[in-house]
């Protein structure tokens, strides 16, 4: 029903906006809750056992994270007598809130729910989960001052490594994209303490690249690496561009995805964190391997079955192709 869909999407936007606009922990928590409650029916709309299972997992993790956040902010109010987000001073609630937000966006080692949940959803809802749902917790993470940098660096480094290793043995595209998401979030968290503007730049480029990737897979109707072999017959022009999109996600120059990584490594080196920068750069190589493998499956292998009939890309709707064209262009040539 379009009315229900409109209401849910409005709720999704409203929750995030409330969190953005709040300076009080209770309001921020409320925004996160509205956001979660709005996306749950969207996730379970295809009444498929896998989708329902994914929705349940998502609900449990998000409820846990929200409860942790509420507990930590109440503890902070109890210890310091104030609810202001910007003026957190006590280390205990600070740490707890950072961990709660990390669980909310799926940073390692609190990441295990993300691939499972994303695998159970269709590509459109998966796209919303990978992009829009990260905004509100990130707004809170950016606002919290004086967190112990060790925590953030540990979370960030663990995420880049887990995102690299985890994606290697996957054949399902949505799981690969989930691990890719974890790795990108790790890069953002690494630099959060030292240069918040770089975190925002990385988040923005990640959004553009992920948007592009999800739409490509949606156009091809492919959810596993094997299904990509038939892409040539479905959308030849797009298929020849897709490896560039994927390598941009991996962060290869001269594509857009190289920009945030380059600047983050430079900033880490400026902060005398050369070993950390080296580790992060090496973990990016892991991610690059599985993007290359997907590119190989799409463009360098011909499908064994000759698909007869019309090519779907001639009849695909402009609602899909226009955003896809914009996102792909931005992903490849924004550097």
Short mmCIF file of C-alpha atoms in Angstrom, two decimals:
data_model
loop_
_atom_site.label_atom_id
_atom_site.label_comp_id
_atom_site.label_asym_id
_atom_site.label_seq_id
_atom_site.Cartn_x
_atom_site.Cartn_y
_atom_site.Cartn_z
CA UNK A 1 0.00 0.00 0.00
CA UNK A 2 1.54 3.35 -1.06
CA UNK A 3 0.15 5.16 2.02
CA UNK A 4 1.81 2.74 4.39
CA UNK A 5 5.05 2.93 2.39
CA UNK A 6 4.94 6.74 2.47
CA UNK A 7 4.32 6.71 6.23
CA UNK A 8 7.22 4.34 6.83
CA UNK A 9 9.60 6.34 4.64
CA UNK A 10 8.50 9.52 6.40
CA UNK A 11 9.21 7.83 9.74
CA UNK A 12 12.62 6.78 8.47
CA UNK A 13 13.45 10.35 7.53
CA UNK A 14 11.94 11.78 10.70
CA UNK A 15 13.93 9.51 13.02
CA UNK A 16 17.22 10.47 11.41
CA UNK A 17 16.29 14.17 11.38
CA UNK A 18 15.37 14.13 15.09
CA UNK A 19 18.73 12.58 15.91
CA UNK A 20 20.49 15.16 13.73
CA UNK A 21 18.71 18.06 15.41
CA UNK A 22 18.98 16.91 19.01
CA UNK A 23 21.45 18.09 21.62
CA UNK A 24 19.77 16.06 24.37
CA UNK A 25 20.55 12.34 24.72
CA UNK A 26 16.91 11.37 25.25
CA UNK A 27 15.85 13.00 21.98
CA UNK A 28 18.77 11.42 20.14
CA UNK A 29 17.77 8.01 21.47
CA UNK A 30 14.17 8.61 20.45
CA UNK A 31 15.22 9.50 16.90
CA UNK A 32 17.23 6.28 16.65
CA UNK A 33 14.25 4.26 17.91
CA UNK A 34 11.81 5.85 15.42
CA UNK A 35 14.34 5.13 12.68
CA UNK A 36 14.62 1.44 13.65
CA UNK A 37 10.86 0.98 14.00
CA UNK A 38 10.25 2.54 10.58
CA UNK A 39 12.66 0.29 8.70
CA UNK A 40 11.54 -3.00 10.29
CA UNK A 41 8.28 -3.36 8.26
CA UNK A 42 10.21 -2.35 5.12
CA UNK A 43 12.64 -5.19 5.77
CA UNK A 44 9.95 -7.79 6.37
CA UNK A 45 7.64 -6.76 3.51
CA UNK A 46 8.53 -9.80 1.36
CA UNK A 47 7.13 -12.41 3.71
CA UNK A 48 10.01 -14.74 3.07
CA UNK A 49 11.41 -16.75 6.02
CA UNK A 50 14.90 -15.39 5.29
CA UNK A 51 13.64 -11.79 5.32
CA UNK A 52 11.73 -12.30 8.56
CA UNK A 53 14.79 -13.90 10.14
CA UNK A 54 16.98 -10.98 9.02
CA UNK A 55 14.44 -8.49 10.37
CA UNK A 56 14.35 -10.26 13.74
CA UNK A 57 18.15 -10.25 13.96
CA UNK A 58 18.24 -6.58 13.03
CA UNK A 59 15.57 -5.70 15.58
CA UNK A 60 17.38 -7.53 18.39
CA UNK A 61 20.77 -5.92 17.71
CA UNK A 62 19.33 -2.43 17.28
CA UNK A 63 17.21 -2.75 20.41
CA UNK A 64 20.31 -3.89 22.35
CA UNK A 65 22.33 -0.95 21.04
CA UNK A 66 19.54 1.53 21.81
CA UNK A 67 19.15 0.14 25.33
CA UNK A 68 22.91 0.44 25.87
CA UNK A 69 22.77 4.03 24.62
CA UNK A 70 19.89 4.91 26.92
CA UNK A 71 21.62 3.24 29.87
CA UNK A 72 24.89 5.07 29.18
CA UNK A 73 23.25 8.47 28.76
CA UNK A 74 21.20 7.99 31.95
CA UNK A 75 24.39 6.98 33.76
CA UNK A 76 26.04 10.12 32.42
CA UNK A 77 23.13 12.26 33.64
CA UNK A 78 23.35 10.55 37.02
CA UNK A 79 27.10 11.07 37.34
CA UNK A 80 27.40 14.60 35.91
CA UNK A 81 23.85 15.95 36.16
CA UNK A 82 23.46 16.90 32.50
CA UNK A 83 22.05 15.43 29.28
CA UNK A 84 23.96 17.49 26.73
CA UNK A 85 25.55 15.44 23.91
CA UNK A 86 28.42 17.88 23.34
CA UNK A 87 29.54 17.99 26.98
CA UNK A 88 30.14 14.38 27.89
CA UNK A 89 32.98 14.23 30.39
CA UNK A 90 32.83 10.98 32.34
CA UNK A 91 34.89 8.20 30.65
CA UNK A 92 32.55 5.30 31.56
CA UNK A 93 29.37 6.49 29.79
CA UNK A 94 31.54 7.83 26.95
CA UNK A 95 33.03 4.39 26.28
CA UNK A 96 29.66 2.69 26.62
CA UNK A 97 27.99 5.10 24.19
CA UNK A 98 30.80 4.67 21.65
CA UNK A 99 30.36 0.88 21.82
CA UNK A 100 26.56 1.17 21.52
CA UNK A 101 26.89 3.32 18.39
CA UNK A 102 29.50 0.92 17.00
CA UNK A 103 27.00 -1.92 17.47
CA UNK A 104 24.35 0.19 15.76
CA UNK A 105 26.37 0.73 12.58
CA UNK A 106 28.09 -2.67 12.65
CA UNK A 107 31.74 -1.96 13.42
CA UNK A 108 33.95 -4.94 14.25
CA UNK A 109 33.94 -6.72 16.65
CA UNK A 110 30.18 -5.96 16.88
CA UNK A 111 29.72 -6.60 13.16
CA UNK A 112 28.47 -10.18 12.95
CA UNK A 113 24.82 -9.24 12.52
CA UNK A 114 25.39 -7.07 9.45
CA UNK A 115 26.23 -9.69 6.75
CA UNK A 116 23.46 -11.98 8.03
CA UNK A 117 20.85 -9.22 7.98
CA UNK A 118 21.88 -7.81 4.60
CA UNK A 119 21.81 -11.28 3.04
CA UNK A 120 18.14 -11.69 3.94
CA UNK A 121 16.96 -8.44 2.34
CA UNK A 122 16.27 -7.42 -1.23
CA UNK A 123 18.74 -5.02 -2.84
CA UNK A 124 16.69 -1.83 -2.38
CA UNK A 125 16.16 -2.28 1.36
CA UNK A 126 19.77 -3.43 1.60
CA UNK A 127 20.84 -0.16 0.03
CA UNK A 128 18.82 1.83 2.59
CA UNK A 129 20.38 -0.23 5.39
CA UNK A 130 23.91 0.32 4.06
CA UNK A 131 23.57 4.08 3.55
CA UNK A 132 20.73 5.95 5.23
CA UNK A 133 20.77 3.92 8.46
CA UNK A 134 24.41 4.89 9.08
CA UNK A 135 23.66 8.62 9.17
CA UNK A 136 22.08 9.05 12.61
CA UNK A 137 24.67 7.05 14.63
CA UNK A 138 27.44 8.85 12.72
CA UNK A 139 25.95 12.23 13.61
CA UNK A 140 26.15 11.20 17.27
CA UNK A 141 29.68 9.81 16.96
CA UNK A 142 30.82 13.08 15.39
CA UNK A 143 29.28 15.11 18.22
CA UNK A 144 30.81 13.20 21.13
CA UNK A 145 34.00 14.94 22.19
CA UNK A 146 36.99 13.55 24.13
CA UNK A 147 36.44 9.83 23.57
CA UNK A 148 39.51 7.75 24.34
CA UNK A 149 41.28 7.63 20.90
CA UNK A 150 42.51 4.07 21.57
CA UNK A 151 38.93 2.77 21.46
CA UNK A 152 38.17 4.42 18.13
CA UNK A 153 41.47 3.34 16.56
CA UNK A 154 40.95 -0.24 17.77
CA UNK A 155 37.39 -0.34 16.40
CA UNK A 156 38.52 1.19 13.11
CA UNK A 157 41.49 -1.10 12.58
CA UNK A 158 39.51 -4.20 13.57
CA UNK A 159 36.78 -3.20 11.11
CA UNK A 160 39.14 -2.66 8.16
CA UNK A 161 40.80 -6.04 8.81
CA UNK A 162 37.54 -7.94 9.42
CA UNK A 163 35.96 -6.28 6.38
CA UNK A 164 38.91 -7.45 4.29
CA UNK A 165 39.21 -11.01 5.60
CA UNK A 166 35.47 -11.62 5.89
CA UNK A 167 34.69 -10.77 2.29
CA UNK A 168 37.26 -13.18 0.87
CA UNK A 169 35.32 -16.42 1.26
CA UNK A 170 31.87 -15.12 0.26
CA UNK A 171 29.99 -15.98 -2.90
CA UNK A 172 26.87 -13.97 -2.06
CA UNK A 173 27.05 -10.39 -3.32
CA UNK A 174 25.05 -8.92 -0.46
CA UNK A 175 27.44 -10.45 2.08
CA UNK A 176 30.41 -9.14 0.13
CA UNK A 177 28.82 -5.69 0.17
CA UNK A 178 28.21 -6.01 3.92
CA UNK A 179 31.89 -6.75 4.57
CA UNK A 180 32.84 -3.95 2.22
CA UNK A 181 30.61 -1.66 4.30
CA UNK A 182 32.35 -2.78 7.52
CA UNK A 183 35.77 -2.04 5.99
CA UNK A 184 34.72 1.43 4.81
CA UNK A 185 33.22 2.27 8.20
CA UNK A 186 36.51 1.20 9.75
CA UNK A 187 38.37 3.77 7.64
CA UNK A 188 35.92 6.47 8.72
CA UNK A 189 36.25 5.63 12.42
CA UNK A 190 40.08 5.54 12.20
CA UNK A 191 40.22 9.19 11.23
CA UNK A 192 37.20 10.38 13.27
CA UNK A 193 39.25 11.70 16.19
CA UNK A 194 41.86 13.48 14.07
CA UNK A 195 39.84 14.97 11.23
CA UNK A 196 36.01 14.76 11.36
CA UNK A 197 35.68 16.48 7.97
CA UNK A 198 37.60 13.58 6.37
CA UNK A 199 35.19 11.15 8.02
CA UNK A 200 32.31 12.99 6.38
CA UNK A 201 34.08 13.00 3.02
CA UNK A 202 34.68 9.24 3.28
CA UNK A 203 31.03 8.71 4.27
CA UNK A 204 29.80 10.72 1.30
CA UNK A 205 32.00 8.95 -1.27
CA UNK A 206 31.07 5.59 0.30
CA UNK A 207 27.38 6.48 -0.16
CA UNK A 208 27.86 7.35 -3.84
CA UNK A 209 29.87 4.19 -4.58
CA UNK A 210 27.54 1.86 -2.66
CA UNK A 211 24.50 3.41 -4.35
CA UNK A 212 26.07 2.73 -7.72
CA UNK A 213 27.04 -0.88 -6.86
CA UNK A 214 23.63 -1.82 -5.44
CA UNK A 215 21.85 -0.35 -8.47
CA UNK A 216 24.09 -2.27 -10.87
CA UNK A 217 23.26 -5.53 -9.10
CA UNK A 218 19.59 -4.59 -9.04
CA UNK A 219 19.58 -3.94 -12.80
CA UNK A 220 21.24 -7.31 -13.38
CA UNK A 221 18.95 -8.99 -10.83
CA UNK A 222 22.00 -10.81 -9.51
CA UNK A 223 22.59 -11.80 -5.89
CA UNK A 224 25.54 -14.18 -6.20
CA UNK A 225 28.90 -14.01 -7.97
CA UNK A 226 27.87 -16.83 -10.33
CA UNK A 227 24.85 -14.87 -11.52
CA UNK A 228 27.14 -12.07 -12.68
CA UNK A 229 28.50 -14.14 -15.55
CA UNK A 230 25.29 -13.52 -17.51
CA UNK A 231 25.61 -9.72 -17.18
CA UNK A 232 27.05 -9.19 -20.66
CA UNK A 233 23.84 -10.30 -22.34
CA UNK A 234 21.70 -8.23 -19.97
CA UNK A 235 23.46 -4.85 -20.01
CA UNK A 236 26.63 -4.71 -22.10
CA UNK A 237 27.51 -1.02 -21.67
CA UNK A 238 26.95 -1.09 -17.95
CA UNK A 239 28.89 -4.32 -17.53
CA UNK A 240 31.95 -2.78 -19.14
CA UNK A 241 31.80 0.09 -16.60
CA UNK A 242 31.09 -1.99 -13.51
CA UNK A 243 34.70 -3.12 -12.85
CA UNK A 244 35.60 0.56 -12.56
CA UNK A 245 32.82 1.04 -10.01
CA UNK A 246 34.03 -1.95 -8.01
CA UNK A 247 37.68 -0.90 -8.15
CA UNK A 248 36.58 2.55 -7.01
CA UNK A 249 34.99 0.86 -3.98
CA UNK A 250 38.32 -0.85 -3.42
CA UNK A 251 40.06 2.52 -3.53
CA UNK A 252 42.20 2.36 -6.63
CA UNK A 253 43.56 5.57 -8.21
CA UNK A 254 42.51 7.43 -10.40
CA UNK A 255 38.93 6.60 -9.36
CA UNK A 256 36.79 8.44 -6.80
CA UNK A 257 37.20 5.84 -4.04
CA UNK A 258 40.92 6.58 -3.89
CA UNK A 259 40.36 10.13 -2.64
CA UNK A 260 39.19 9.49 0.96
CA UNK A 261 41.75 6.71 1.49
CA UNK A 262 44.57 8.89 0.19
CA UNK A 263 43.61 11.79 2.45
CA UNK A 264 43.05 9.53 5.47
CA UNK A 265 46.48 7.90 5.05
CA UNK A 266 48.05 11.34 4.69
CA UNK A 267 46.34 12.58 7.86
CA UNK A 268 47.36 9.46 9.83
CA UNK A 269 50.95 9.97 8.70
CA UNK A 270 50.76 13.61 9.84
CA UNK A 271 49.63 12.41 13.28
CA UNK A 272 52.74 10.18 13.54
CA UNK A 273 50.64 7.04 13.14
CA UNK A 274 52.60 5.54 10.26
CA UNK A 275 52.27 1.89 11.45
CA UNK A 276 48.50 2.34 11.69
CA UNK A 277 48.35 3.87 8.21
CA UNK A 278 50.42 0.95 6.85
CA UNK A 279 48.10 -1.63 8.44
CA UNK A 280 45.02 0.14 7.09
CA UNK A 281 46.52 0.34 3.59
CA UNK A 282 47.41 -3.37 3.67
CA UNK A 283 43.90 -4.29 4.79
CA UNK A 284 42.58 -2.33 1.78
CA UNK A 285 44.44 -4.84 -0.41
CA UNK A 286 42.28 -7.63 1.00
CA UNK A 287 39.13 -5.76 -0.03
CA UNK A 288 40.65 -5.09 -3.43
CA UNK A 289 41.02 -8.83 -4.01
CA UNK A 290 37.34 -9.61 -3.73
CA UNK A 291 36.32 -6.60 -5.80
CA UNK A 292 38.68 -7.81 -8.49
CA UNK A 293 37.12 -11.24 -8.28
CA UNK A 294 33.64 -9.80 -8.82
CA UNK A 295 34.93 -7.70 -11.75
CA UNK A 296 36.46 -10.84 -13.21
CA UNK A 297 33.18 -12.73 -12.87
CA UNK A 298 31.30 -9.92 -14.57
CA UNK A 299 33.51 -8.98 -17.49
CA UNK A 300 36.16 -11.60 -18.18
CA UNK A 301 34.00 -14.71 -18.07
CA UNK A 302 31.40 -15.49 -20.70
CA UNK A 303 28.25 -17.21 -19.51
CA UNK A 304 27.80 -20.81 -20.68
CA UNK A 305 24.09 -20.42 -21.44
CA UNK A 306 23.15 -18.26 -24.40
CA UNK A 307 20.30 -16.06 -23.20
CA UNK A 308 17.75 -15.70 -25.99
CA UNK A 309 15.09 -13.02 -26.11
CA UNK A 310 15.19 -9.29 -25.50
CA UNK A 311 17.84 -7.53 -23.48
CA UNK A 312 16.24 -6.13 -20.32
CA UNK A 313 18.37 -2.96 -20.25
CA UNK A 314 16.51 -1.56 -23.26
CA UNK A 315 13.30 -1.59 -21.25
CA UNK A 316 14.55 -0.77 -17.78
CA UNK A 317 12.79 2.15 -16.15
CA UNK A 318 14.34 5.62 -15.95
CA UNK A 319 13.66 5.51 -12.17
CA UNK A 320 16.49 2.97 -12.02
CA UNK A 321 18.74 4.03 -14.88
CA UNK A 322 18.98 7.78 -14.22
CA UNK A 323 20.23 7.53 -10.59
CA UNK A 324 22.44 4.65 -11.73
CA UNK A 325 24.00 6.78 -14.47
CA UNK A 326 24.63 9.70 -12.11
CA UNK A 327 26.03 7.50 -9.33
CA UNK A 328 28.27 5.53 -11.69
CA UNK A 329 29.70 8.68 -13.27
CA UNK A 330 30.38 10.14 -9.82
CA UNK A 331 31.93 6.88 -8.61
CA UNK A 332 34.35 6.73 -11.53
CA UNK A 333 35.32 10.33 -12.24
CA UNK A 334 34.89 12.45 -9.12
CA UNK A 335 38.57 12.45 -8.14
#
